[in-house]
Coordinates of C-alpha atoms and ligand atoms in Angstrom, one line a residue:
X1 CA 22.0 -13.2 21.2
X2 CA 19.9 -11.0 18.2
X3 CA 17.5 -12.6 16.0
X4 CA 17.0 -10.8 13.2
X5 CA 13.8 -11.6 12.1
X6 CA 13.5 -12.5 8.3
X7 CA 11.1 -9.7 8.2
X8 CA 12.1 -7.4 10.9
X9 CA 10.8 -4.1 9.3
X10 CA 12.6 -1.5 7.3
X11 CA 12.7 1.7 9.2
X12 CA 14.3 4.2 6.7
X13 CA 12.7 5.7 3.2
X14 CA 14.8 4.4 0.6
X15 CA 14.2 7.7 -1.3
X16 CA 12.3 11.1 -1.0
X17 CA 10.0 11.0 -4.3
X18 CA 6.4 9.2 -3.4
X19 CA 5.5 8.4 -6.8
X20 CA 5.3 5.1 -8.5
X21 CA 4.3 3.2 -11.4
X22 CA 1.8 0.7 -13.0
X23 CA 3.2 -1.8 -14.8
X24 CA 1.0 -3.6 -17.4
X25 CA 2.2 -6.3 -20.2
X26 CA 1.4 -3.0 -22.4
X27 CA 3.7 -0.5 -20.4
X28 CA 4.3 1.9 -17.3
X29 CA 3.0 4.9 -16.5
X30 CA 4.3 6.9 -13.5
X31 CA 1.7 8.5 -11.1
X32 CA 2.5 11.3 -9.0
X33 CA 1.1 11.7 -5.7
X34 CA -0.6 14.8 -7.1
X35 CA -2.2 12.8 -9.6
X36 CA -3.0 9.8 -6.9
X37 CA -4.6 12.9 -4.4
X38 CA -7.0 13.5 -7.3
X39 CA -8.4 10.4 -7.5
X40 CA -11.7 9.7 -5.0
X41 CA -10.7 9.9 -0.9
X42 CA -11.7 7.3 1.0
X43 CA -10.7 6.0 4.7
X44 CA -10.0 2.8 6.3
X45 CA -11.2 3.2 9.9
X46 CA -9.3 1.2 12.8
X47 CA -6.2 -0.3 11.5
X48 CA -3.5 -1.7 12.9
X49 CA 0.4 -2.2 12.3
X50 CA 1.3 -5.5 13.5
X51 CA 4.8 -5.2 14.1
X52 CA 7.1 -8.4 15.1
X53 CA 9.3 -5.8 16.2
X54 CA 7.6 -3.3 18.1
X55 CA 4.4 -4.3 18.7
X56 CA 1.1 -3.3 17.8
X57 CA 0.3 0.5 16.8
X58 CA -3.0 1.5 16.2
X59 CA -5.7 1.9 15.5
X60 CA -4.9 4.5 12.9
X61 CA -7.6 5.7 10.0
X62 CA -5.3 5.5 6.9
X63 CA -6.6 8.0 4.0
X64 CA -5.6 7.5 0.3
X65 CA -7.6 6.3 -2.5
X66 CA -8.5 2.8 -3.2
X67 CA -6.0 0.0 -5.3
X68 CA -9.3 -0.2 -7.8
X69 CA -9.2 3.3 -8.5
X70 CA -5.6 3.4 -9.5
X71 CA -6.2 0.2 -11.7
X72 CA -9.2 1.5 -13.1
X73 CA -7.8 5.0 -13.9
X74 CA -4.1 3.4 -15.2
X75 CA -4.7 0.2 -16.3
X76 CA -8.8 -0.7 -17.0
X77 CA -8.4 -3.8 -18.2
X78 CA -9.7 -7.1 -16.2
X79 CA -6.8 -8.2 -13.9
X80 CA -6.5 -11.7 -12.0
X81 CA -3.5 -10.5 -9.6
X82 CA -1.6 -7.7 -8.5
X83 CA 1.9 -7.6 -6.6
X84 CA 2.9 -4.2 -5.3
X85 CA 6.7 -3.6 -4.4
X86 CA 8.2 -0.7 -2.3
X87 CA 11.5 0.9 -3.3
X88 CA 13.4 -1.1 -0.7
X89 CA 12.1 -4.6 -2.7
X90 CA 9.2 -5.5 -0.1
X91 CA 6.3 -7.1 -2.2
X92 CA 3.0 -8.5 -1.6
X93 CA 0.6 -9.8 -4.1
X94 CA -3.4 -9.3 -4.1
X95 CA -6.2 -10.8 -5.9
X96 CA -8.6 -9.3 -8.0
X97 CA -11.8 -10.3 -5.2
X98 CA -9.1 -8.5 -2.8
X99 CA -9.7 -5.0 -4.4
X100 CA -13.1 -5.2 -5.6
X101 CA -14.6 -2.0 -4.6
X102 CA -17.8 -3.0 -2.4
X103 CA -15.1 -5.5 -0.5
X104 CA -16.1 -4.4 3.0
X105 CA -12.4 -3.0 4.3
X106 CA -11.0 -2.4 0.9
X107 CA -7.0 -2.1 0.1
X108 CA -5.8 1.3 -0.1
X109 CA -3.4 3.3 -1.4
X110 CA -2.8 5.4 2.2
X111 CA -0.9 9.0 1.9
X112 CA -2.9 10.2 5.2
X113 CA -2.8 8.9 8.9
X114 CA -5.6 10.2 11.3
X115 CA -6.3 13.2 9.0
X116 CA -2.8 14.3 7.9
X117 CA -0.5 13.7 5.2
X118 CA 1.7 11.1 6.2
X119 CA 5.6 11.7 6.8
X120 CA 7.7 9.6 3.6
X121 CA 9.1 7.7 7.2
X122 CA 5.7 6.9 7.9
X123 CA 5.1 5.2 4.6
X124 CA 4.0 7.4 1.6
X125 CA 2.4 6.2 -0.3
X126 CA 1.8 3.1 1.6
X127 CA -0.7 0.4 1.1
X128 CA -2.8 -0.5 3.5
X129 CA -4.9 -4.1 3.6
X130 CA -7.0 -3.5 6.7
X131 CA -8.0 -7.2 6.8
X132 CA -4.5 -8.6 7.6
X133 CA -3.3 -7.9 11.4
X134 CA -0.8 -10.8 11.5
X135 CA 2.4 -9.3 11.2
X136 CA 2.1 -6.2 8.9
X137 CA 3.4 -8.6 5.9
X138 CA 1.2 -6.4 3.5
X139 CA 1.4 -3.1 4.9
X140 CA 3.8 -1.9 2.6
X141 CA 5.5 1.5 2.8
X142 CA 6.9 3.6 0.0
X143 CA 5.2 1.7 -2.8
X144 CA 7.0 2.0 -6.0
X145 CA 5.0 0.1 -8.6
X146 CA 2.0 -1.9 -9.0
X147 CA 2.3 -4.2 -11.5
X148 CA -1.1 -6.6 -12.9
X149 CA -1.5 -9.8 -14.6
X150 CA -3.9 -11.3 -16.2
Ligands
MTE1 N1 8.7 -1.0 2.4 C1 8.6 -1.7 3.5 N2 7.3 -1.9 4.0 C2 7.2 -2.6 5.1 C3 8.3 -3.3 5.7 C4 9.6 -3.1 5.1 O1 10.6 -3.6 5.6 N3 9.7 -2.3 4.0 N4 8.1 -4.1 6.8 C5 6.7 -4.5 7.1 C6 6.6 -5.0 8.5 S1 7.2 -6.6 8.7 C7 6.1 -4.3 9.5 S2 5.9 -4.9 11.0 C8 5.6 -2.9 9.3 C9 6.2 -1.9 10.3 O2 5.5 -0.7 10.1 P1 5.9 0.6 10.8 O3 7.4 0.9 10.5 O4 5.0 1.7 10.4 O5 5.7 0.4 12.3 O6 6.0 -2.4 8.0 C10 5.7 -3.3 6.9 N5 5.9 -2.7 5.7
MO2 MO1 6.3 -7.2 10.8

């Protein structure tokens, strides 16, 4: 007998097009990844994908620019929550002490794996929260908006 997992993971982009918006009570605004490579690089060393259904993977050093960035560039306003949703409807939500900048392993908006551009199957754009390792809940590939709340 199969048990399908309530979260067994999502293998296939739902679409080609990385880019995705930031939802405010004001509007959305789309960002392209060329926009979101021109925003400030950073890396999250040693992080894992805790998969239910294949197992760990990892340690991978996911590039992209931080969450904070993206809400500071689109959306500078003070923020108590975000919850960011992938095309295929697979949401987490964060809290403002979660993306502070000087947080030690800070969430990330990842388009880079060990140094290259990732693969739309590996995730872009695809957040990455290096301090959950449970069961890759929050590692959310093919991120499709953003949205904050006061
Ligand atoms: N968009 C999206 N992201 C997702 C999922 C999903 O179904 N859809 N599953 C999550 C779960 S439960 C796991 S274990 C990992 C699997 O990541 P991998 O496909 O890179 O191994 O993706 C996470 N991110
Ligand atoms: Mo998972």
């Amino acid at each position: 007998m199969t048990h399908h997992h309530a979260h067994d993971p999502n293998p296939t982009p739902p679409t080609d097009d990385p880019s995705f918006v930031v939802v405010t009570p004001a509007g959305s605004q789309h960002v392209t990844f060329e926009v979101l490579r021109s925003l400030p690089f950073r890396v999250s060393p040693d992080s894992y994908i805790v998969s239910t259904g294949h197992g760990t993977s990892g340690p991978f050093a996911f590039g992209g620019t931080l969450l904070v960035e993206v809400i500071k560039r689109f959306a500078p306003e003070q923020w108590t929550t975000a919850q960011v949703t992938s095309v295929d409807g697979f949401a987490t939500r964060l809290t403002a002490d979660e993306w502070r900048p000087e947080a030690e392993r800070p969430v990330l908006l990842a388009y880079e794996i060990d140094g290259r551009v990732m693969t739309r199957a590996q995730g872009l754009v695809r957040l990455i929260v290096p301090t959950e390792t449970d069961e890759a809940l929050r590692q959310i590939k093919w991120v499709g908006e953003v949205r904050l709340f006061a």
